[in-house]
mmCIF file of C-alpha atoms in Angstrom:
data_model
loop_
_atom_site.group_PDB
_atom_site.id
_atom_site.type_symbol
_atom_site.label_atom_id
_atom_site.label_comp_id
_atom_site.label_asym_id
_atom_site.label_seq_id
_atom_site.Cartn_x
_atom_site.Cartn_y
_atom_site.Cartn_z
ATOM 1 C CA MET A 232 93.189 135.483 92.507
ATOM 2 C CA PRO A 233 94.883 138.736 91.534
ATOM 3 C CA THR A 234 95.697 141.248 94.221
ATOM 4 C CA ARG A 235 94.860 144.958 94.088
ATOM 5 C CA ASP A 236 96.613 147.259 91.642
ATOM 6 C CA VAL A 237 98.599 148.958 94.412
ATOM 7 C CA ILE A 238 99.741 146.655 97.213
ATOM 8 C CA THR A 239 100.145 148.164 100.666
ATOM 9 C CA SER A 240 101.957 146.769 103.702
ATOM 10 C CA ALA A 241 98.546 145.920 105.149
ATOM 11 C CA ASP A 242 97.721 143.972 101.971
ATOM 12 C CA LEU A 243 100.903 141.942 102.417
ATOM 13 C CA ASP A 244 99.934 141.116 105.988
ATOM 14 C CA GLU A 245 96.523 139.976 104.823
ATOM 15 C CA LEU A 246 97.999 137.861 102.011
ATOM 16 C CA ARG A 247 100.301 136.098 104.484
ATOM 17 C CA ARG A 248 97.154 134.930 106.233
ATOM 18 C CA SER A 249 94.953 134.193 103.256
ATOM 19 C CA ALA A 250 96.964 133.513 100.076
ATOM 20 C CA LEU A 251 97.097 129.740 100.452
ATOM 21 C CA GLY A 252 93.345 129.626 100.934
ATOM 22 C CA THR A 253 92.584 131.385 97.656
ATOM 23 C CA ALA A 254 91.547 129.615 94.467
ATOM 24 C CA ASN A 255 94.885 130.382 92.796
ATOM 25 C CA PRO A 256 97.776 130.829 95.267
ATOM 26 C CA LEU A 257 100.355 130.700 92.478
ATOM 27 C CA GLY A 258 98.528 133.534 90.754
ATOM 28 C CA VAL A 259 98.822 135.585 93.942
ATOM 29 C CA ALA A 260 102.564 134.841 94.039
ATOM 30 C CA ALA A 261 102.988 135.869 90.415
ATOM 31 C CA ASP A 262 101.055 139.077 90.987
ATOM 32 C CA LEU A 263 103.260 139.937 93.962
ATOM 33 C CA ALA A 264 106.349 139.480 91.818
ATOM 34 C CA ASP A 265 104.800 141.564 89.039
ATOM 35 C CA ALA A 266 103.880 144.302 91.533
ATOM 36 C CA VAL A 267 107.541 144.604 92.505
ATOM 37 C CA GLU A 268 108.637 144.690 88.862
ATOM 38 C CA GLN A 269 105.982 147.237 87.882
ATOM 39 C CA GLY A 270 106.412 149.528 90.896
ATOM 40 C CA ARG A 271 102.960 148.756 92.282
ATOM 41 C CA LEU A 272 104.028 148.601 95.920
ATOM 42 C CA ALA A 273 102.787 151.476 98.056
ATOM 43 C CA GLU A 274 106.012 151.175 100.060
ATOM 44 C CA PRO A 275 108.952 150.289 97.779
ATOM 45 C CA GLU A 276 110.921 148.965 100.775
ATOM 46 C CA ASP A 277 108.377 146.112 100.949
ATOM 47 C CA ALA A 278 109.832 144.592 97.764
ATOM 48 C CA GLY A 279 111.948 142.004 99.574
ATOM 49 C CA ASP A 280 109.047 140.952 101.793
ATOM 50 C CA ALA A 281 106.659 140.682 98.826
ATOM 51 C CA LEU A 282 109.068 138.491 96.870
ATOM 52 C CA THR A 283 109.809 136.360 99.924
ATOM 53 C CA LEU A 284 106.083 135.738 100.351
ATOM 54 C CA ALA A 285 105.836 134.827 96.669
ATOM 55 C CA ALA A 286 108.717 132.368 97.131
ATOM 56 C CA GLU A 287 107.026 130.806 100.171
ATOM 57 C CA ILE A 288 103.782 130.292 98.273
ATOM 58 C CA ALA A 289 105.549 128.756 95.283
ATOM 59 C CA GLU A 290 107.614 126.444 97.494
ATOM 60 C CA ILE A 291 104.566 125.211 99.394
ATOM 61 C CA ARG A 292 102.814 124.541 96.068
ATOM 62 C CA GLY A 293 105.828 122.539 94.856
ATOM 63 C CA ARG A 294 107.020 124.970 92.169
ATOM 64 C CA LEU A 295 110.632 124.927 93.314
ATOM 65 C CA ASP A 296 112.214 126.558 90.246
ATOM 66 C CA THR A 297 109.775 129.455 90.496
ATOM 67 C CA ALA A 298 110.247 129.656 94.260
ATOM 68 C CA LEU A 299 114.026 129.845 93.867
ATOM 69 C CA ARG A 300 113.721 132.622 91.292
ATOM 70 C CA TYR A 301 111.522 134.646 93.642
ATOM 71 C CA ALA A 302 113.871 134.010 96.576
ATOM 72 C CA ASP A 303 116.890 135.191 94.587
ATOM 73 C CA ARG A 304 115.021 138.363 93.630
ATOM 74 C CA ALA A 305 113.987 138.880 97.263
ATOM 75 C CA LEU A 306 117.592 138.821 98.448
ATOM 76 C CA GLU A 307 118.533 141.317 95.743
ATOM 77 C CA ALA A 308 115.666 143.583 96.835
ATOM 78 C CA TYR A 309 116.783 143.948 100.455
ATOM 79 C CA PRO A 310 119.196 146.845 101.058
ATOM 80 C CA SER A 311 121.934 144.424 102.144
ATOM 81 C CA VAL A 312 122.427 140.847 103.309
ATOM 82 C CA GLU A 313 122.782 142.326 106.796
ATOM 83 C CA ASP A 314 119.167 143.527 106.723
ATOM 84 C CA ALA A 315 117.309 141.719 109.530
ATOM 85 C CA ARG A 316 114.481 140.781 107.150
ATOM 86 C CA ALA A 317 116.860 139.127 104.692
ATOM 87 C CA GLY A 318 117.658 136.274 107.097
ATOM 88 C CA PHE A 319 114.352 134.491 106.563
ATOM 89 C CA ALA A 320 114.599 134.908 102.782
ATOM 90 C CA ARG A 321 118.079 133.393 102.774
ATOM 91 C CA ALA A 322 116.984 130.448 104.922
ATOM 92 C CA LEU A 323 113.985 129.946 102.638
ATOM 93 C CA ARG A 324 116.335 129.895 99.660
ATOM 94 C CA ALA A 325 118.447 127.230 101.392
ATOM 95 C CA ARG A 326 115.344 125.175 102.101
ATOM 96 C CA ILE A 327 114.339 125.345 98.452
ATOM 97 C CA LEU A 328 117.837 124.320 97.351
ATOM 98 C CA PHE A 329 117.748 121.313 99.657
ATOM 99 C CA ARG A 330 114.369 120.248 98.325
ATOM 100 C CA ALA A 331 115.425 120.720 94.691
ATOM 101 C CA GLY A 332 118.555 118.606 95.184
ATOM 102 C CA GLY A 333 122.031 118.892 93.740
ATOM 103 C CA ARG A 334 122.929 122.185 95.438
ATOM 104 C CA GLU A 335 123.292 121.096 99.049
ATOM 105 C CA ASP A 336 126.693 122.774 99.489
ATOM 106 C CA GLU A 337 125.249 126.104 98.380
ATOM 107 C CA ALA A 338 122.323 125.698 100.755
ATOM 108 C CA MET A 339 124.649 124.893 103.630
ATOM 109 C CA ALA A 340 126.774 127.953 102.868
ATOM 110 C CA ASP A 341 123.662 130.146 103.081
ATOM 111 C CA LEU A 342 122.717 128.697 106.459
ATOM 112 C CA THR A 343 126.232 128.898 107.863
ATOM 113 C CA ALA A 344 126.182 132.608 107.085
ATOM 114 C CA LEU A 345 122.999 132.898 109.177
ATOM 115 C CA ARG A 346 124.301 131.006 112.194
ATOM 116 C CA GLN A 347 125.189 134.132 114.162
ATOM 117 C CA LEU A 348 121.560 135.275 113.927
ATOM 118 C CA LEU A 349 120.544 132.390 116.202
ATOM 119 C CA ILE A 350 121.675 134.436 119.212
ATOM 120 C CA GLU A 351 120.456 137.771 117.840
ATOM 121 C CA GLN A 352 116.995 137.350 116.283
ATOM 122 C CA PRO A 353 114.070 135.558 117.964
ATOM 123 C CA GLU A 354 112.776 134.321 114.590
ATOM 124 C CA ALA A 355 116.096 132.801 113.476
ATOM 125 C CA PRO A 356 115.997 129.522 115.463
ATOM 126 C CA ALA A 357 112.751 128.519 113.718
ATOM 127 C CA TYR A 358 113.707 129.368 110.154
ATOM 128 C CA VAL A 359 117.288 128.089 110.353
ATOM 129 C CA SER A 360 116.316 124.789 111.980
ATOM 130 C CA ALA A 361 113.422 124.318 109.518
ATOM 131 C CA ALA A 362 115.827 124.707 106.604
ATOM 132 C CA LEU A 363 118.276 122.211 108.118
ATOM 133 C CA ASP A 364 115.387 119.799 108.726
ATOM 134 C CA ALA A 365 114.459 120.079 105.042
ATOM 135 C CA GLY A 366 117.995 119.007 104.153
ATOM 136 C CA GLY A 367 117.887 116.006 106.485
ATOM 137 C CA LEU A 368 120.352 117.770 108.786
ATOM 138 C CA SER A 369 118.414 117.831 112.049
ATOM 139 C CA VAL A 370 121.501 116.580 113.885
ATOM 140 C CA ILE A 371 123.347 119.736 112.808
ATOM 141 C CA ALA A 372 120.325 121.835 113.807
ATOM 142 C CA GLU A 373 120.496 120.352 117.304
ATOM 143 C CA GLU A 374 124.231 121.061 117.496
ATOM 144 C CA TRP A 375 123.847 124.684 116.372
ATOM 145 C CA LEU A 376 120.895 125.368 118.658
ATOM 146 C CA SER A 377 122.677 123.807 121.650
ATOM 147 C CA GLU A 378 125.767 125.910 121.078
ATOM 148 C CA ALA A 379 123.627 129.034 120.671
ATOM 149 C CA VAL A 380 121.817 128.348 123.965
ATOM 150 C CA ASP A 381 125.172 127.883 125.702
ATOM 151 C CA ALA A 382 126.387 131.157 124.208
ATOM 152 C CA VAL A 383 123.336 133.118 125.384
ATOM 153 C CA LEU A 384 123.411 131.617 128.867
ATOM 154 C CA GLY A 385 127.152 132.213 129.046
ATOM 155 C CA ARG A 386 126.722 135.828 128.000
ATOM 156 C CA ARG A 387 124.089 136.347 130.701
ATOM 157 C CA ALA A 388 126.277 134.683 133.335
ATOM 158 C CA THR A 389 129.196 136.907 132.375
ATOM 159 C CA ALA A 390 127.030 140.011 132.572
ATOM 160 C CA ALA A 391 125.935 138.917 136.052
ATOM 161 C CA GLY A 392 129.545 138.377 137.109
ATOM 162 C CA ALA A 393 129.230 134.595 137.493
ATOM 163 C CA PRO A 394 131.456 131.971 135.833
ATOM 164 C CA THR A 395 129.604 130.399 132.898
ATOM 165 C CA GLU A 396 130.189 126.844 134.116
ATOM 166 C CA ALA A 397 128.877 127.737 137.587
ATOM 167 C CA VAL A 398 125.248 128.066 136.438
ATOM 168 C CA PRO A 399 123.776 124.850 134.974
ATOM 169 C CA ALA A 400 120.943 125.471 132.546
ATOM 170 C CA ALA A 401 118.338 123.798 134.765
ATOM 171 C CA GLU A 402 119.304 126.026 137.712
ATOM 172 C CA ALA A 403 119.658 129.304 135.839
ATOM 173 C CA THR A 404 117.346 132.147 136.812
ATOM 174 C CA VAL A 405 116.020 133.298 133.472
ATOM 175 C CA GLU A 406 113.203 135.705 132.682
ATOM 176 C CA VAL A 407 111.190 134.744 129.629
ATOM 177 C CA GLY A 408 109.979 138.263 128.861
ATOM 178 C CA PRO A 409 106.427 139.432 128.091
ATOM 179 C CA PRO A 410 104.049 137.053 126.206
ATOM 180 C CA GLU A 411 104.169 139.137 123.026
ATOM 181 C CA ALA A 412 107.992 139.192 122.949
ATOM 182 C CA PRO A 413 109.462 136.220 124.825
ATOM 183 C CA GLY A 414 113.032 136.827 123.660
ATOM 184 C CA VAL A 415 115.672 134.908 121.747
ATOM 185 C CA LEU A 416 116.548 132.420 124.507
ATOM 186 C CA PHE A 417 112.957 131.181 124.718
ATOM 187 C CA PHE A 418 112.769 130.490 120.990
ATOM 188 C CA LEU A 419 116.216 128.879 120.954
ATOM 189 C CA LEU A 420 115.253 126.504 123.752
ATOM 190 C CA GLN A 421 111.872 125.642 122.250
ATOM 191 C CA GLN A 422 113.291 124.890 118.803
ATOM 192 C CA ARG A 423 116.097 122.847 120.350
ATOM 193 C CA HIS A 424 113.481 120.966 122.410
ATOM 194 C CA ARG A 425 111.474 120.227 119.248
ATOM 195 C CA VAL A 426 114.485 119.037 117.273
ATOM 196 C CA ARG A 427 115.633 116.779 120.098
ATOM 197 C CA ARG A 428 112.188 115.213 120.358
ATOM 198 C CA ASP A 429 112.186 114.565 116.611
ATOM 199 C CA LEU A 430 115.616 112.923 116.971
ATOM 200 C CA ASN A 431 114.413 110.843 119.949
ATOM 201 C CA LEU A 432 117.162 112.263 122.161
ATOM 202 C CA PRO A 433 116.834 112.036 125.961
ATOM 203 C CA HIS A 434 115.528 114.970 127.992
ATOM 204 C CA ASP A 435 118.388 117.072 129.364
ATOM 205 C CA ARG A 436 118.888 120.192 131.489
ATOM 206 C CA GLN A 437 118.256 122.577 128.639
ATOM 207 C CA ASP A 438 115.010 120.738 127.869
ATOM 208 C CA ASP A 439 114.044 121.244 131.517
ATOM 209 C CA LEU A 440 114.732 124.957 131.141
ATOM 210 C CA ALA A 441 112.614 125.033 127.965
ATOM 211 C CA ASP A 442 109.692 123.523 129.897
ATOM 212 C CA ARG A 443 110.137 126.007 132.745
ATOM 213 C CA LEU A 444 110.172 129.008 130.443
ATOM 214 C CA GLU A 445 107.145 127.782 128.531
ATOM 215 C CA ALA A 446 105.209 127.373 131.794
ATOM 216 C CA GLN A 447 106.298 130.875 132.816
ATOM 217 C CA LEU A 448 105.094 132.292 129.504
ATOM 218 C CA VAL A 449 101.734 130.518 129.775
ATOM 219 C CA ARG A 450 101.160 131.871 133.291
ATOM 220 C CA ARG A 451 101.937 135.405 132.172
ATOM 221 C CA ALA A 452 99.698 135.172 129.121
ATOM 222 C CA GLU A 453 96.794 133.870 131.216
ATOM 223 C CA GLN A 454 97.333 136.549 133.865
ATOM 224 C CA ARG A 455 97.341 139.237 131.201
ATOM 225 C CA GLN A 456 94.170 137.933 129.578
ATOM 226 C CA GLY A 457 92.512 137.328 132.944
ATOM 227 C CA THR A 458 90.663 134.336 131.472
ATOM 228 C CA GLU A 459 90.927 130.583 131.170
ATOM 229 C CA PRO A 460 92.518 129.106 128.032
ATOM 230 C CA ASP A 461 90.114 129.399 125.116
ATOM 231 C CA LEU A 462 90.298 125.618 124.382
ATOM 232 C CA LEU A 463 90.750 126.107 120.674
ATOM 233 C CA PHE A 464 92.435 123.007 119.277
ATOM 234 C CA TRP A 465 94.533 123.466 116.162
ATOM 235 C CA PRO A 466 95.150 120.294 114.092
ATOM 236 C CA ARG A 467 98.795 119.875 113.090
ATOM 237 C CA ALA A 468 98.697 121.587 109.677
ATOM 238 C CA GLU A 469 96.505 124.407 111.004
ATOM 239 C CA PHE A 470 98.796 124.952 113.995
ATOM 240 C CA ASP A 471 101.896 125.224 111.798
ATOM 241 C CA ARG A 472 100.145 127.688 109.522
ATOM 242 C CA LEU A 473 98.790 129.699 112.475
ATOM 243 C CA LEU A 474 102.218 130.356 113.982
ATOM 244 C CA ALA A 475 103.741 130.992 110.569
ATOM 245 C CA GLU A 476 101.203 133.790 110.080
ATOM 246 C CA GLN A 477 100.761 134.968 113.696
ATOM 247 C CA ALA A 478 103.960 134.269 115.630
ATOM 248 C CA GLU A 479 102.700 136.397 118.519
ATOM 249 C CA LEU A 480 100.141 133.663 119.324
ATOM 250 C CA THR A 481 102.968 131.462 120.620
ATOM 251 C CA GLY A 482 102.090 132.650 124.111
ATOM 252 C CA ALA A 483 98.448 131.622 123.706
ATOM 253 C CA TYR A 484 98.881 128.225 122.039
ATOM 254 C CA GLY A 485 102.457 127.091 122.614
ATOM 255 C CA PRO A 486 105.648 127.132 120.545
ATOM 256 C CA ASP A 487 104.982 123.795 118.820
ATOM 257 C CA TRP A 488 102.189 121.260 118.336
ATOM 258 C CA ASP A 489 103.352 118.983 121.143
ATOM 259 C CA ALA A 490 103.277 121.883 123.602
ATOM 260 C CA HIS A 491 99.842 122.935 122.275
ATOM 261 C CA ARG A 492 98.334 119.478 122.827
ATOM 262 C CA GLY A 493 100.015 119.130 126.207
ATOM 263 C CA ARG A 494 98.640 122.466 127.374
ATOM 264 C CA LEU A 495 95.078 121.508 126.428
ATOM 265 C CA GLU A 496 95.391 118.054 127.982
ATOM 266 C CA ARG A 497 96.662 119.447 131.285
ATOM 267 C CA HIS A 498 93.893 122.044 131.424
ATOM 268 C CA LEU A 499 91.223 119.414 130.721
ATOM 269 C CA VAL A 500 92.630 117.163 133.451
ATOM 270 C CA GLN A 501 92.529 120.070 135.894
ATOM 271 C CA GLN A 502 88.899 120.738 134.976
ATOM 272 C CA ALA A 503 88.008 117.062 135.368
ATOM 273 C CA ASN A 504 89.653 117.024 138.801
ATOM 274 C CA THR A 505 87.278 119.774 139.939
ATOM 275 C CA GLY A 506 84.334 117.522 139.071
ATOM 276 C CA ARG A 507 83.397 119.003 135.711
ATOM 277 C CA THR A 508 81.973 116.613 133.114
ATOM 278 C CA GLY A 509 81.083 116.839 129.423
ATOM 279 C CA LEU A 510 84.432 118.402 128.599
ATOM 280 C CA SER A 511 85.571 119.054 125.047
ATOM 281 C CA VAL A 512 87.867 121.120 122.853
ATOM 282 C CA VAL A 513 86.852 122.982 119.713
ATOM 283 C CA SER A 514 88.639 122.233 116.456
ATOM 284 C CA ALA A 515 89.719 125.455 114.753
ATOM 285 C CA SER A 516 91.104 126.514 111.395
ATOM 286 C CA VAL A 517 93.187 129.514 110.379
ATOM 287 C CA ASP A 518 90.763 130.454 107.609
ATOM 288 C CA GLY A 519 87.892 130.199 110.084
ATOM 289 C CA LEU A 520 89.557 132.476 112.636
ATOM 290 C CA ASN A 521 90.657 134.983 110.000
ATOM 291 C CA GLY A 522 87.203 134.995 108.467
ATOM 292 C CA TYR A 523 85.498 135.508 111.829
ATOM 293 C CA ALA A 524 87.883 138.341 112.717
ATOM 294 C CA SER A 525 87.325 139.998 109.338
ATOM 295 C CA ARG A 526 83.525 139.770 109.603
ATOM 296 C CA HIS A 527 83.645 141.394 113.036
ATOM 297 C CA ASN A 528 86.241 144.041 112.147
ATOM 298 C CA GLY A 529 88.694 142.507 114.583
ATOM 299 C CA ASP A 530 92.193 141.093 114.769
ATOM 300 C CA PRO A 531 92.824 137.322 114.974
ATOM 301 C CA THR A 532 95.387 137.959 117.723
ATOM 302 C CA ASP A 533 92.821 139.724 119.949
ATOM 303 C CA PRO A 534 91.897 137.400 122.868
ATOM 304 C CA GLU A 535 88.303 138.661 122.828
ATOM 305 C CA ILE A 536 87.929 137.848 119.121
ATOM 306 C CA ARG A 537 89.316 134.340 119.719
ATOM 307 C CA THR A 538 86.984 133.793 122.679
ATOM 308 C CA ARG A 539 83.995 134.811 120.580
ATOM 309 C CA TYR A 540 85.236 132.581 117.749
ATOM 310 C CA VAL A 541 85.227 129.627 120.200
ATOM 311 C CA ARG A 542 81.636 130.365 121.156
ATOM 312 C CA ASP A 543 80.654 130.612 117.497
ATOM 313 C CA LEU A 544 82.364 127.317 116.650
ATOM 314 C CA ALA A 545 80.818 125.547 119.627
ATOM 315 C CA THR A 546 77.360 125.988 118.094
ATOM 316 C CA ARG A 547 78.348 124.187 114.903
ATOM 317 C CA PRO A 548 77.774 120.445 114.499
ATOM 318 C CA GLY A 549 80.977 118.426 114.588
ATOM 319 C CA ALA A 550 83.218 121.246 115.814
ATOM 320 C CA GLN A 551 83.510 119.963 119.375
ATOM 321 C CA ILE A 552 85.787 117.039 120.191
ATOM 322 C CA SER A 553 84.684 115.197 123.330
ATOM 323 C CA TRP A 554 87.238 114.504 126.019
ATOM 324 C CA PRO A 555 88.524 112.146 127.321
ATOM 325 C CA PRO A 556 88.490 109.144 125.003
ATOM 326 C CA GLU A 557 88.996 105.649 126.418
ATOM 327 C CA ARG A 558 92.629 104.768 127.027
ATOM 328 C CA ASN A 559 92.741 102.336 124.075
ATOM 329 C CA ASP A 560 90.691 104.491 121.713
ATOM 330 C CA ALA A 561 92.126 106.877 119.139
ATOM 331 C CA CYS A 562 93.528 110.046 120.700
ATOM 332 C CA TRP A 563 91.356 113.150 120.545
ATOM 333 C CA CYS A 564 94.131 115.110 118.757
ATOM 334 C CA GLY A 565 93.834 113.095 115.536
ATOM 335 C CA SER A 566 97.382 111.723 115.583
ATOM 336 C CA GLY A 567 96.148 108.193 114.889
ATOM 337 C CA LEU A 568 97.773 106.848 118.052
ATOM 338 C CA LYS A 569 95.957 105.410 121.036
ATOM 339 C CA TYR A 570 95.119 107.968 123.707
ATOM 340 C CA LYS A 571 97.276 106.184 126.283
ATOM 341 C CA LYS A 572 100.283 106.440 123.947
ATOM 342 C CA CYS A 573 99.682 110.020 122.825
ATOM 343 C CA CYS A 574 98.112 112.855 124.805
ATOM 344 C CA LEU A 575 97.296 111.058 128.066
ATOM 345 C CA PRO A 576 100.952 111.116 129.194
ATOM 346 C CA ARG A 577 101.194 114.820 128.334
ATOM 347 C CA SER A 578 99.060 115.686 131.361
ATOM 348 C CA ARG A 579 101.924 114.482 133.546
ATOM 349 C CA SER A 580 104.744 116.311 131.733
#
């Protein structure tokens, strides 16, 4: 589906949410690249972002040669490699190189150049670790993230006048920040936590700190909204897409899918303990939320819009997922595992 003749920054934001749901995502990517070439961007400084989005679309659709060409053009379009926005484009390029094969050393050089950003940019832990995961280098991702966490905690200890080694991670007093901007340490810890789970590594002090900060963020988000969790359940692919498009919803739904499921499970257990019955969650989709928000002239990140979207979904047949299943039945989250082996234990974590 072709985009408009002149592409604004708002159009780019909308395409990040909707491009993959169009009939021809690759056509959208090509039109973005053409818009840069033909000077059809309302803001010329958006060129790097437009080409990066085109590269993302092409990579997801498996057109790696095309994706790499767009990524190379994106890096050329940014004012310098030091531009904060260029970090994601460079990590995306590394991810594409890993997937294409044969250029692993080049990909690793790109990521090594981004390593310093892990302690500077909240977005960097996610995009750097995702690229390393794509190259089968999750062990290196865990090493880099661990060292970055140590560096940030050490820097804070030094600023407070305490010896770095005197403040273990699990005992550190750390503020997570407001729900809409949790800060680099939160994202470092959450990505490290995810990678360690994927590697089946044992829970350690920094994992404990990650859990503490996530709980702190959830409490603040709920206090700010003044409401109960909206009980929207995002299946795995939808959750990944949601946070890729709306990173600010981390506070509402969790930094990763495990945290999202755990949060819902714990809330449902709490409700059951008060005597409530007939409990359920509502299965959501990114296209559904975006479409609802658009029809009601709202923003998908607005808590009121999401609450109304829940109510709308709840009236539709098949949208609600009853809870709890029997211990030996399939888990409500759709993982394919038995409930007792999947989300049931999350209520105790």
